XYZ file of C-alpha atoms in Angstrom:
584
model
C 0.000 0.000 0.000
C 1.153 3.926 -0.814
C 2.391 5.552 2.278
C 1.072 8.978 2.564
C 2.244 11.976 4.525
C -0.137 13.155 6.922
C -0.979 16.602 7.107
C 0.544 17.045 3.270
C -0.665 18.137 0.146
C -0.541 15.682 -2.843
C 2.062 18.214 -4.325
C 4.031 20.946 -2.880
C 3.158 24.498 -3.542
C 5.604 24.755 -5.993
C 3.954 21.486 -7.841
C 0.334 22.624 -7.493
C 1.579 26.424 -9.252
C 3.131 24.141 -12.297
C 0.417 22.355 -12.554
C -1.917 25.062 -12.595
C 0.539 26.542 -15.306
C 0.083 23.260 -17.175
C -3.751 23.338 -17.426
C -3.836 26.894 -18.255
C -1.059 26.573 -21.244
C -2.807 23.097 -22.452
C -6.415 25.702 -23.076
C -4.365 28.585 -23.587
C -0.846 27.901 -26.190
C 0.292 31.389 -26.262
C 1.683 31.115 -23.069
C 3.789 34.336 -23.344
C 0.634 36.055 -23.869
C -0.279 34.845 -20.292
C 2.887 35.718 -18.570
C 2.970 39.354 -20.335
C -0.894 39.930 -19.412
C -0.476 38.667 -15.180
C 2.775 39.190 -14.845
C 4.836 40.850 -17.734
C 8.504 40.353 -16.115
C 8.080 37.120 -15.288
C 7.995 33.894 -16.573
C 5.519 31.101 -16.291
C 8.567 29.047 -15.178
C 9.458 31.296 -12.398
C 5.869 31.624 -11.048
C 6.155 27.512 -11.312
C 8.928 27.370 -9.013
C 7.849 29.788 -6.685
C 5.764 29.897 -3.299
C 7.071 25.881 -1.992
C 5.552 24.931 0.853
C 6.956 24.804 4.546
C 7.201 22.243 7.019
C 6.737 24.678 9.844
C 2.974 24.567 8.788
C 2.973 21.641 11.145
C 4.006 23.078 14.157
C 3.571 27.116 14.095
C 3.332 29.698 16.439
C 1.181 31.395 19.020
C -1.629 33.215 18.037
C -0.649 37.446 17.715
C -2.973 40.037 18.362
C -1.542 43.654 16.579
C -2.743 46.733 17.212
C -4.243 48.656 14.179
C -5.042 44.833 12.420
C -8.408 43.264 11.453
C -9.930 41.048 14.429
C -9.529 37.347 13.486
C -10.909 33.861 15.288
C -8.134 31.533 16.535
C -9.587 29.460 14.053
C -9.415 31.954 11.534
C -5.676 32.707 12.685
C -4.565 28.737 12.511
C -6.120 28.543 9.120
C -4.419 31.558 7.498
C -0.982 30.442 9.319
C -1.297 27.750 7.659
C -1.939 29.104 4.495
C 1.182 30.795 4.850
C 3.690 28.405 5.495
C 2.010 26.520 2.651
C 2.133 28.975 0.398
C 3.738 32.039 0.992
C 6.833 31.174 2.980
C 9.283 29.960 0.760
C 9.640 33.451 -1.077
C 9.040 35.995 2.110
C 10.313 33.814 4.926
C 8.521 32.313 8.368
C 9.309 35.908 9.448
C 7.598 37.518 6.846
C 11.082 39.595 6.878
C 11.705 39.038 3.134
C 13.578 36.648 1.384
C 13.212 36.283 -2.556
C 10.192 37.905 -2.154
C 9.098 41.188 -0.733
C 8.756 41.632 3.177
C 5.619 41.432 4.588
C 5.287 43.016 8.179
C 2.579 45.151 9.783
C 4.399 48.182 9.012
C 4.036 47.660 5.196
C 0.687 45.523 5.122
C -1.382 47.720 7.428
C -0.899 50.676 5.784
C -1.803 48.428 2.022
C -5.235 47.082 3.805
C -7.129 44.264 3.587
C -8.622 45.012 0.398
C -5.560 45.932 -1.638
C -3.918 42.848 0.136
C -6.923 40.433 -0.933
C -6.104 41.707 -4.977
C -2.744 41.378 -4.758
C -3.026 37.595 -3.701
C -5.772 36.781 -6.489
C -3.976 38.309 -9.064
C 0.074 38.447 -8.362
C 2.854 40.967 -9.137
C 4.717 41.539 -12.128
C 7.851 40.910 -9.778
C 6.983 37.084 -9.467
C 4.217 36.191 -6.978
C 1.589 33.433 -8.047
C -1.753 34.519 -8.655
C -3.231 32.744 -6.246
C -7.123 33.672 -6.481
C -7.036 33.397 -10.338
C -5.059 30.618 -10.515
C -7.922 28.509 -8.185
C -5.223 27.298 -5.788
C -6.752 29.639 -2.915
C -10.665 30.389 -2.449
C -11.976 34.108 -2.114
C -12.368 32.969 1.625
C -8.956 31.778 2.028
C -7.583 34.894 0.384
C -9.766 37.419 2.694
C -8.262 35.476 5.648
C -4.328 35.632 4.568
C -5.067 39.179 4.259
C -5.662 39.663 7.211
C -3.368 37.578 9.097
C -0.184 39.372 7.305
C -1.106 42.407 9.367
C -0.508 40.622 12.177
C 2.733 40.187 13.778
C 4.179 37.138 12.304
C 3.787 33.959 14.760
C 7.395 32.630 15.672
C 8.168 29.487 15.033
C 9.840 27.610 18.282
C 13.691 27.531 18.089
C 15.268 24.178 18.046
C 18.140 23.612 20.648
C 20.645 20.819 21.701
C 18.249 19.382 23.918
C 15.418 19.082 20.934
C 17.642 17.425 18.657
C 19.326 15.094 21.169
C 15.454 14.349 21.975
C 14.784 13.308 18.381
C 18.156 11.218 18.231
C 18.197 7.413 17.859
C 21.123 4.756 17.307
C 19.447 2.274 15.903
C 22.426 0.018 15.544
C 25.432 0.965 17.413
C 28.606 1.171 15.311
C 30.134 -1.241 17.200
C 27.351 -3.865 15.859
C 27.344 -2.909 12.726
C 29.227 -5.299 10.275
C 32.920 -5.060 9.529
C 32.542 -5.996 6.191
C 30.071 -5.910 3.246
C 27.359 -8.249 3.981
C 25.331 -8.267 0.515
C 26.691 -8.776 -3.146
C 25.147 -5.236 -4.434
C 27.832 -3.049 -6.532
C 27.233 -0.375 -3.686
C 29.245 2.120 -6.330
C 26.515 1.378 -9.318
C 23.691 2.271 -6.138
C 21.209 4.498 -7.021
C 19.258 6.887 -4.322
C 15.819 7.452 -5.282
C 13.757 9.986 -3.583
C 10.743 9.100 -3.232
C 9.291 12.367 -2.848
C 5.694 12.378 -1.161
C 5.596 9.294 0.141
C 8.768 10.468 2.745
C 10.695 6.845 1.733
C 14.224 6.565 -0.933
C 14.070 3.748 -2.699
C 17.440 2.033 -3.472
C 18.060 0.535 -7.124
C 20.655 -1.781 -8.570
C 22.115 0.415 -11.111
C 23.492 -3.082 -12.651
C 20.215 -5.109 -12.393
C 17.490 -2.439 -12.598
C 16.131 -3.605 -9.513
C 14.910 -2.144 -6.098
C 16.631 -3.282 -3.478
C 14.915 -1.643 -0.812
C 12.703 1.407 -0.070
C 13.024 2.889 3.109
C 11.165 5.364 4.977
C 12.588 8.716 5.962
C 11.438 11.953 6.399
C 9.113 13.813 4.195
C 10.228 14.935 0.718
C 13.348 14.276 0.990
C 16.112 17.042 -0.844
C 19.315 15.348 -1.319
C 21.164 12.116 -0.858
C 24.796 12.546 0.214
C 27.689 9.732 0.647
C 30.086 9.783 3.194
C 33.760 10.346 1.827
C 34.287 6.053 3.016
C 31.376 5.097 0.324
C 29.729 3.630 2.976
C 27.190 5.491 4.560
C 24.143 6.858 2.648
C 22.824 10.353 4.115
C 19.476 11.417 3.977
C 17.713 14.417 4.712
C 14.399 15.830 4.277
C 12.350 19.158 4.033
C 11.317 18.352 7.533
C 14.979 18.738 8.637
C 14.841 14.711 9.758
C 18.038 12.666 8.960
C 18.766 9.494 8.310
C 22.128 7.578 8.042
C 22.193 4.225 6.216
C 24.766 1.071 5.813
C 25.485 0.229 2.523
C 27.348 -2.963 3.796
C 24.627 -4.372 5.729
C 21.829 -6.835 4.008
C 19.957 -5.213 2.851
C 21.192 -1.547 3.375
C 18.885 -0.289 6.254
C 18.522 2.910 8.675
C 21.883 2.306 11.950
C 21.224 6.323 12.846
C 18.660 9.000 12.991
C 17.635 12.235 14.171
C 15.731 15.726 13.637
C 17.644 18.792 13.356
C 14.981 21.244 13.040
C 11.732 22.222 11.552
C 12.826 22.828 7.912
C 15.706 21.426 5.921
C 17.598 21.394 2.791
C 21.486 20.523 3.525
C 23.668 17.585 4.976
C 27.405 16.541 4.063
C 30.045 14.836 5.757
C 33.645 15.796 6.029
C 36.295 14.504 3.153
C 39.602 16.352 4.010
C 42.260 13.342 4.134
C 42.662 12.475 7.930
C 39.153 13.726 8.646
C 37.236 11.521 6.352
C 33.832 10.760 7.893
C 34.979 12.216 11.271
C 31.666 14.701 11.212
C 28.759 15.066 9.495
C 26.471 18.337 8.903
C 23.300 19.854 8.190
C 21.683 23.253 7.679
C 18.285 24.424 8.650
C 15.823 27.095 6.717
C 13.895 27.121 10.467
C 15.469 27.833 12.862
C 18.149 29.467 10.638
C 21.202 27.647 11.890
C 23.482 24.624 11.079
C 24.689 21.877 12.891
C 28.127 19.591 12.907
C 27.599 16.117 14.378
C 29.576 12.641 14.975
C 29.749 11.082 11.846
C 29.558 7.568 12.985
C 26.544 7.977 15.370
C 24.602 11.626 15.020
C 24.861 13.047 18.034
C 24.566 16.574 18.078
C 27.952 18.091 18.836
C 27.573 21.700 17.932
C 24.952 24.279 16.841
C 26.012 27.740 15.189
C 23.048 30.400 14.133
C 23.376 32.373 10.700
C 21.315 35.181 11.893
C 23.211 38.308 11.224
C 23.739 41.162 8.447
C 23.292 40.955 4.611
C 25.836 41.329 2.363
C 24.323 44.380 0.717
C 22.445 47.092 2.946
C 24.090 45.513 5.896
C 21.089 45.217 7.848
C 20.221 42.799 10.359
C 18.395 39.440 8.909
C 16.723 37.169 11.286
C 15.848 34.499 9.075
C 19.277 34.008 6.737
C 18.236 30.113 5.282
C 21.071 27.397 4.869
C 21.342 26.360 1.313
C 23.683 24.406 -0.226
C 26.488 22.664 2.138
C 29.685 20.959 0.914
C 32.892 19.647 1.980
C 36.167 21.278 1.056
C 39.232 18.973 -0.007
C 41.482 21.768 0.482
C 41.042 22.612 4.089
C 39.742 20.850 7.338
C 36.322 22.777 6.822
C 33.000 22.689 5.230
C 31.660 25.574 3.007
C 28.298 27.037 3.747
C 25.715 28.748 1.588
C 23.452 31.055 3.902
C 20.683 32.119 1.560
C 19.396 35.502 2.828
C 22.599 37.200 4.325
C 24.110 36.324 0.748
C 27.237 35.073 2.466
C 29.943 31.703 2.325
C 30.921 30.625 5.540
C 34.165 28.475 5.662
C 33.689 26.832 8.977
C 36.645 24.571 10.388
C 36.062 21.828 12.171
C 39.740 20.808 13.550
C 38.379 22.236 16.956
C 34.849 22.539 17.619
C 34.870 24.271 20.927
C 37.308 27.241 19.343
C 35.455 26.902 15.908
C 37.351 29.038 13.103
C 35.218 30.748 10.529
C 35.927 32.660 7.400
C 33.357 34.702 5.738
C 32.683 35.624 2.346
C 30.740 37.900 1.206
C 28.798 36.743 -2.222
C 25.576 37.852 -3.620
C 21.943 36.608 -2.348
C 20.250 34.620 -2.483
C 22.839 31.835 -2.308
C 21.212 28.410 -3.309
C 23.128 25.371 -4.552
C 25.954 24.702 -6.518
C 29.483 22.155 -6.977
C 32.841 21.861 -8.059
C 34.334 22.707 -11.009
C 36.313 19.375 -12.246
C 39.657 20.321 -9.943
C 37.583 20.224 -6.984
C 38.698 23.367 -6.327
C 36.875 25.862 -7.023
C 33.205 26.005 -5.425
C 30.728 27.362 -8.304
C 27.066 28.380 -6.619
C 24.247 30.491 -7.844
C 22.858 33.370 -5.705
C 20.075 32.562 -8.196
C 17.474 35.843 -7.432
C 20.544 37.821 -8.022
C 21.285 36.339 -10.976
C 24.917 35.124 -10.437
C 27.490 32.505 -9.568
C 30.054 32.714 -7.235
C 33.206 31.190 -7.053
C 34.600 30.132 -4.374
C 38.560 29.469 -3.774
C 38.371 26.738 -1.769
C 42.291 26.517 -1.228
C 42.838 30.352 -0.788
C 39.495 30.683 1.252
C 38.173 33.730 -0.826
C 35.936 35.061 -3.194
C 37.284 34.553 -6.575
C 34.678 36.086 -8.642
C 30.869 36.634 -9.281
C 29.833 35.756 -12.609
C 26.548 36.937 -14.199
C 24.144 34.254 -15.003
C 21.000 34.291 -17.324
C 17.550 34.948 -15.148
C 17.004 32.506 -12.074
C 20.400 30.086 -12.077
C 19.152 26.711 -11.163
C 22.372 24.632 -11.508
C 21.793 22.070 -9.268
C 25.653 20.458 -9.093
C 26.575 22.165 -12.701
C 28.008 20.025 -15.516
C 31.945 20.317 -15.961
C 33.466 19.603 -19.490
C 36.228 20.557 -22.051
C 34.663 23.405 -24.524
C 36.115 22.775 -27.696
C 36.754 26.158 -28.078
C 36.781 27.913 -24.636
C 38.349 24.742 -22.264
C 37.457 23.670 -19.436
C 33.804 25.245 -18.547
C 31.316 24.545 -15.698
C 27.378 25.181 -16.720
C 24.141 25.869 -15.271
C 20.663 26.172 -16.503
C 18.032 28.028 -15.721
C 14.458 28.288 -13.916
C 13.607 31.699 -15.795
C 15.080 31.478 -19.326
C 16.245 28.703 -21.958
C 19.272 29.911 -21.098
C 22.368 27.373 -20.641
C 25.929 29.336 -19.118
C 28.971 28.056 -19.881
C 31.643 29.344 -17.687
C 35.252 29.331 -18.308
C 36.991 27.485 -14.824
C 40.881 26.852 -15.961
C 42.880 30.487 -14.676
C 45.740 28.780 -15.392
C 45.633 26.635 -18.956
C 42.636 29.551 -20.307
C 43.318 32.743 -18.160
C 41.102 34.926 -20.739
C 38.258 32.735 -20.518
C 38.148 32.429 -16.400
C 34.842 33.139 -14.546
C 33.507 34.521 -17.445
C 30.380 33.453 -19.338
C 32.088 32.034 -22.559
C 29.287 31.095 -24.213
C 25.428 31.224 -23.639
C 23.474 27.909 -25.023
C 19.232 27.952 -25.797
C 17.808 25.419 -24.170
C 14.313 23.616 -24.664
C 12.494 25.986 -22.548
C 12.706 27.573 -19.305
C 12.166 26.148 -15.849
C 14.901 23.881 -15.580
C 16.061 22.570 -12.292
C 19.330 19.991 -13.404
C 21.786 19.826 -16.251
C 24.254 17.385 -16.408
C 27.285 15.173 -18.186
C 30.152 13.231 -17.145
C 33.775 13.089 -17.754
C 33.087 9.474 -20.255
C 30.293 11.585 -22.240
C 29.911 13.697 -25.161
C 26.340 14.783 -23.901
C 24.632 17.560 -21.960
C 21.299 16.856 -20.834
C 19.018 19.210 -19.838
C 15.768 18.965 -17.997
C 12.572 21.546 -17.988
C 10.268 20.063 -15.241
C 8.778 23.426 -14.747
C 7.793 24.395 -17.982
C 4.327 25.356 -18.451
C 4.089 23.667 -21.598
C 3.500 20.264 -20.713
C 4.902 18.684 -24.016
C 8.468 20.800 -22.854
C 8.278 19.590 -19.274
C 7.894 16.147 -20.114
C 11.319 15.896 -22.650
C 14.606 16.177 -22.087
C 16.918 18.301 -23.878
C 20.509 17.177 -24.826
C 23.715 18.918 -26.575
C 26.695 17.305 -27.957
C 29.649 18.677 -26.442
C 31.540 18.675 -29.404
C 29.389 20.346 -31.311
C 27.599 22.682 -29.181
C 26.612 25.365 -32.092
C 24.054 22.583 -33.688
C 21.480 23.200 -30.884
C 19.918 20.123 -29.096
C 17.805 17.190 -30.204
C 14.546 16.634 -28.148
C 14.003 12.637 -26.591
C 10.021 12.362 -25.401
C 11.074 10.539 -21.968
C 7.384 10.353 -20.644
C 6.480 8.936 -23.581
C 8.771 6.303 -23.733
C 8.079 5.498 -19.974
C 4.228 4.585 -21.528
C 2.576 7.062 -19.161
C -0.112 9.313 -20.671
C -0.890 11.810 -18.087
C -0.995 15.765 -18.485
C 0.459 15.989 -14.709
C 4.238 13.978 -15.168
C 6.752 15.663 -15.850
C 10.836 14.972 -16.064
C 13.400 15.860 -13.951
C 16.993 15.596 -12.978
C 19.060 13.365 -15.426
C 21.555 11.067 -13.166
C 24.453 9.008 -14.470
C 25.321 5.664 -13.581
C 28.925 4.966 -12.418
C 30.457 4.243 -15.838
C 28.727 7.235 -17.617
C 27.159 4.978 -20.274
C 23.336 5.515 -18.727
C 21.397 8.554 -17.915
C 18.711 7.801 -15.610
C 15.654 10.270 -15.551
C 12.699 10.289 -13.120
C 9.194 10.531 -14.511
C 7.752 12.323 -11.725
C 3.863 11.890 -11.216
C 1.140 12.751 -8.822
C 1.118 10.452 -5.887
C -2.099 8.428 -6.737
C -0.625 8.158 -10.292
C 2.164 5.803 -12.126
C 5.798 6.674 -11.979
C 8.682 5.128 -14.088
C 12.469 5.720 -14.013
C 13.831 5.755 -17.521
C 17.269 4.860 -18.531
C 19.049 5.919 -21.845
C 21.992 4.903 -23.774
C 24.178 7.560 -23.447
C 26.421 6.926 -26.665
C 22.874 5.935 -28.707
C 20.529 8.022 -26.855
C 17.950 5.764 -27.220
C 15.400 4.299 -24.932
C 17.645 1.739 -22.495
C 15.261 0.262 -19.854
C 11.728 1.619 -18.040
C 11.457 1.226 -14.501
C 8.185 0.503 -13.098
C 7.108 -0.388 -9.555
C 4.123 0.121 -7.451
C 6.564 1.404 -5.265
C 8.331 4.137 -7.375
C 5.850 6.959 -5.870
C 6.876 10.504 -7.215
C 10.317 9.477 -7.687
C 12.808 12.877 -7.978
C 15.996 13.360 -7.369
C 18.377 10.219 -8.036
C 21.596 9.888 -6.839
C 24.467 7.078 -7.806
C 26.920 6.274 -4.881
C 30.353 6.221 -6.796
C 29.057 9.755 -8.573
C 27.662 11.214 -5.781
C 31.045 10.442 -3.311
C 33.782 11.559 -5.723
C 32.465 14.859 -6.578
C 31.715 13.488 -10.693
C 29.162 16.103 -12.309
C-alpha cells in the first residue's frame, strides 16, 4: 500500500503552481501572452517554481494580536498560518522579513489594507508572486483570511536547541554492531538513491540489475542524498529537517542512525579532508536558521552555530538568513556554507569545535546550490534571485569572482566539461530562461576565458532545475520540469559537447516510460557509475504511475523503463560512486 504523509498536500506548492501553469497553457498555447498579461517580467517558469511549501505549517506559532489589524478567530488565525507556510513562505520567509520575495510586516501591510492585500493575492505581481485567487489554488475565503493575518505580527516558530535534537536522536544500531565488512553482493558504487518524494521513503536501485533493493522510509520529501567520503554510509535528509544515516554494507542496506535537526531542511554533508574523512557530518536548517556539525559515525549533536546576522548588501540585520547548499572542502579541514538571505559563504573549520574558526565571504543573495568545477577546487554556486554565480577558492578561502548568469540560475551540481573552443567550462541552466551558461573554470591553462560566461546555449524551454554530463560523455542533458508547456516539461533536452553550435535534439522521456498523463513531468538526469546511462525520473502525482527511464548515453535511445508500485513521485536520483567523488 502507498504511504502517505499526513498533514501534506498531494504536491508541494511549488507542484500545485506548475500544474496550474500546465492546465492553463494546455487551453491557452500562447503562453507568453499569459505571462505578459499577469505578470509581464516574469515567466511562467518562475511563477512555477515559486511559493514551496513549509514544514513549519505543522508546528507554528502562538496566536498574535496587533494593534491597528483586522480582528480574526483563533480558528481563523490557525487557518491563514497555515496558508502561509504553505504557500507564501518559501519566497518571504517564516518571518515575513523578506527573502526572494518582498517583506511582509505590519508596518508595510497595514498601511496596504485588507482590500488591496486580498487583490494582490488573487492576481500576483509583475515581480513574481503566483496569482493565487485566479489561478484557483486559494478560495476568495482563504484569500480574505491571509489578508488579514499578514497584518498581524508574524507567529514565531519555536527555536530548536541541543536538547530538541538530542530528543529526536536514535542509534538504531550501534557502530560497534554494525558489520565489519560488506554483507550483501550489491555493486554499492553502481547504487542508485531514489527519492521518493511524497511518500517520505528513498528507494534504493541496482544500477546493474534495474532492480529495487529496498525502499526505506525517511522523512518527508526528501532534498538530497549525500555519501560519506568512506562510500559507505548513505545520508538522507528531508524538508522536515529529519536525517537518516544508512549502511550500505549491511543486508539489505537499512537505517543504523537517525535524528531531527529542526523544523525545515535542505542541507547535509560529511567531512572529506584526508585524515578527517567521515569524522563529522552536517546539516543546515531554513527554520530555525542555523546549522549543525555532528559525529559522523553515530549523530549526536555536537555543535549548533546560528546564521542570523547582516546581509551582504544594505548591511542590515536578517533574522531568518536560510542554509542552502552545504559541501565539503578537499582543500582545508572545513566545510563551506551557503546562507541564503545574508548572501554570504561561511568556511567553517572543524579541527576544533569548541574554538570553531570561521571565514566569511561575502557573495551575492540569495545563495542556493551549486558544486565543483572538475579540480575540486573551485566552489561554483548560484545566488540565483541575483542572478549570479560565485566562485569560491576553496584553497585560498576567498571570493574569486561573481559571474553573471541568465535569469534565475538553477544549476543544481553544474556540468563540468572541455569546450572545444573555450576549455574547461562549468554550466548551469536556468528556472527563468532557456538559457544554458557556460563558464570558463581553468585560470591557469585559459586565463582569458576564467569566470567569465564564454558562451550562452538555448535550451528547450525555461524552468529547468538539473543539467548534467560526465567526464566518459559527449552529452549535456538538460531537464525543464517546470515548464508550463507540458509537451516541454515532459522531454529532455541534450547537446553534444563537441558540437555545441548545432542546438539540441529533443528525446520524449514520458512517452517512452508509456505514461499518458498531463500531470508527469521529467526531472533531474543522473548518471550511472560508468557514464554509459542517464537515468531520468518521470515524476507523477502520488495516486498516479511513476517510471524511471534509462538511456543509452552513446545511442541516446530508450535503455530500460522502470516501473514499480513502489516508485511513488520518484525525484531526485543519486548514484553512490558519482555522488562520493564529486563526478558532475
Amino acid at each position: 500500500m502507498r504511504s502517505k504523509t499526513k498533514h501534506w498536500p498531494i504536491f508541494s506548492a511549488a507542484a500545485l503552481a506548475f500544474l496550474v501553469g500546465t492546465a492553463w497553457a494546455q487551453q491557452n498555447p500562447d503562453t507568453n501572452q499569459n505571462t505578459a498579461t499577469k505578470h509581464p517580467n516574469t515567466s511562467a517558469e518562475e511563477l512555477g517554481y515559486r511559493g514551496h511549501g513549509s514544514p513549519v505549517a505543522e508546528v507554528g506559532g502562538q496566536m498574535v494580536i496587533t494593534p491597528g489589524a483586522p480582528d480574526m478567530t483563533q480558528e481563523e488565525f490557525d487557518h491563514a498560518q497555515e496558508i502561509y507556510f504553505q504557500r507564501c513562505a518559501g519566497c518571504h520567509g517564516v518571518l515575513r522579513k523578506g527573502a526572494t520575495g518582498k517583506p511582509l510586516t505590519p508596518d508595510i501591510t497595514q498601511q496596504r489594507g485588507t482590500e488591496y492585500l486580498k487583490t494582490l493575492i488573487t492576481y500576483g505581481t509583475p515581480a513574481g508572486m503566483p496569482n493565487w485567487g485566479t489561478s484557483g489554488a486559494l478560495t476568495e475565503k482563504d484569500i480574505e483570511i491571509v489578508a488579514r493575518f499578514i497584518q498581524h505580527e508574524p507567529p514565531a516558530p519555536p527555536e530548536y536547541s541541543l536538547a530538541d535534537m538530542k530528543n529526536t536522536w536514535n542509534v538504531i544500531v550501534p557502530p560497534e554492531e554494525r558489520p565489519k565488512e560488506k554483507q550483501n553482493d550489491i555493486n554499492i558504487e553502481n547504487l542508485f538513491s531514489v527519492t521518493l518524494r511524497d511518500a517520505g521513503q528513498i528507494a534504493l536501485i541496482d544500477g546493474d540489475s534495474k532492480e529495487i533493493v529496498n525502499v526505506i522510509d525517511t522523512g518527508y520529501a526528501v532534498h538530497i542524498s549525500r555519501m560519506s567520503a568512506s562510500g559507505r554510509y548513505l545520508l538522507v535528509i528531508g524538508r522536515d529537517a529529519k536525517i537518516d544515516m544508512i549502511d550500505l554494507y549491511m543486508d539489505p542496506p537499512q537505517k543504523v542512525a537517525e535524528i531531527k535537526v529542526g523544523l525545515e531542511a535542505r542541507s547535509v554533508e560529511s567531512s572529506k579532508y584526508k585524515g578527517w574523512e567521515d569524522k563529522y557530518t552536517i546539516a543546515g536548517t531554513y527554520w530555525p536558521p542555523q546549522f549543525v556539525i555532528m559525529d559522523g559515525d553515530t549523530l549526536e549533536p555536537l555543535k549548533i552555530v546560528s546564521t542570523r546576522g547582516m546581509t551582504v548588501d544594505t548591511q542590515e540585520y536578517h533574522p531568518e538568513p536560510r542554509v542552502a547548499a552545504i559541501v565539503a572542502s578537499h582543500e582545508h579541514p572545513e566545510f563551506i556554507i551557503n546562507v541564503k538571505e545574508t548572501g554570504k559563504i561561511l568556511l567553517a573549520n572543524y579541527e576544533d569545535l569548541d574554538n570553531i574558526n570561521m571565514v566569511e565571504i561575502g557573495a551575492a543573495r540569495f545563495l542556493h546550490d551549486g558544486g565543483w568545477d572538475s579540480t575540486n577546487r573551485y566552489f561554483m554556486t548560484a545566488a540565483n534571485e541575483s542572478d549570479k554565480i560565485a566562485v569560491v577558492d576553496s584553497k585560498e578561502r576567498k571570493l574569486a569572482a561573481l559571474v553573471d548568469a541568465k535569469r534565475i540560475p538553477h544549476p543544481g551540481r553544474g556540468a563540468n566539461f572541455e569546450d572545444p573552443e573555450f576549455g574547461p567550462v562549468w554550466a548551469t541552466s536556468a528556472l527563468g530562461s532557456p538559457a544554458i551558461t557556460l563558464i570558463g573554470t581553468d585560470p591557469e591553462g585559459h586565463p582569458d576565458n576564467a569566470w567569465k560566461p564564454v558562451r550562452v546555449l538555448q535550451g528547450l524551454g525555461g524552468g529547468s532545475l538539473f543539467i548534467k554530463t560526465h567526464p566518459e560523455s559527449d552529452n549535456l542533458w538538460v531537464d525543464t520540469t517546470f515548464n508550463p508547456d507540458a509537451k516541454i516539461a515532459q522531454s529532455i533536452a541534450v547537446f553534444d559537447i563537441n558540437n555545441l553550435e548545432a542546438g539540441y535534439e529533443v528525446l520524449p522521456i514520458v512517452e517512452w516510460a508509456g505514461i499518458k498523463s498531463p500531470n508527469a513531468r521529467v526531472v533531474q538526469p543522473e548518471y550511472n557509475q560508468a557514464g554509459d546511462e542517464v537515468w531520468f525520473s518521470v515524476w507523477n502525482g502520488l495516486d498516479e504511475e511513476s517510471a524511471i527511464v534509462v538511456v543509452d548515453d552513446k545511442t541516446r535511445k530508450l535503455k530500460h523503463v522502470i516501473k514499480d508500485e513502489r516508485l511513488v513521485t520518484p525525484t531526485g536520483k543519486f548514484n553512490v560512486y558519482n555522488t562520493q567523488h564529486d563526478v558532475y
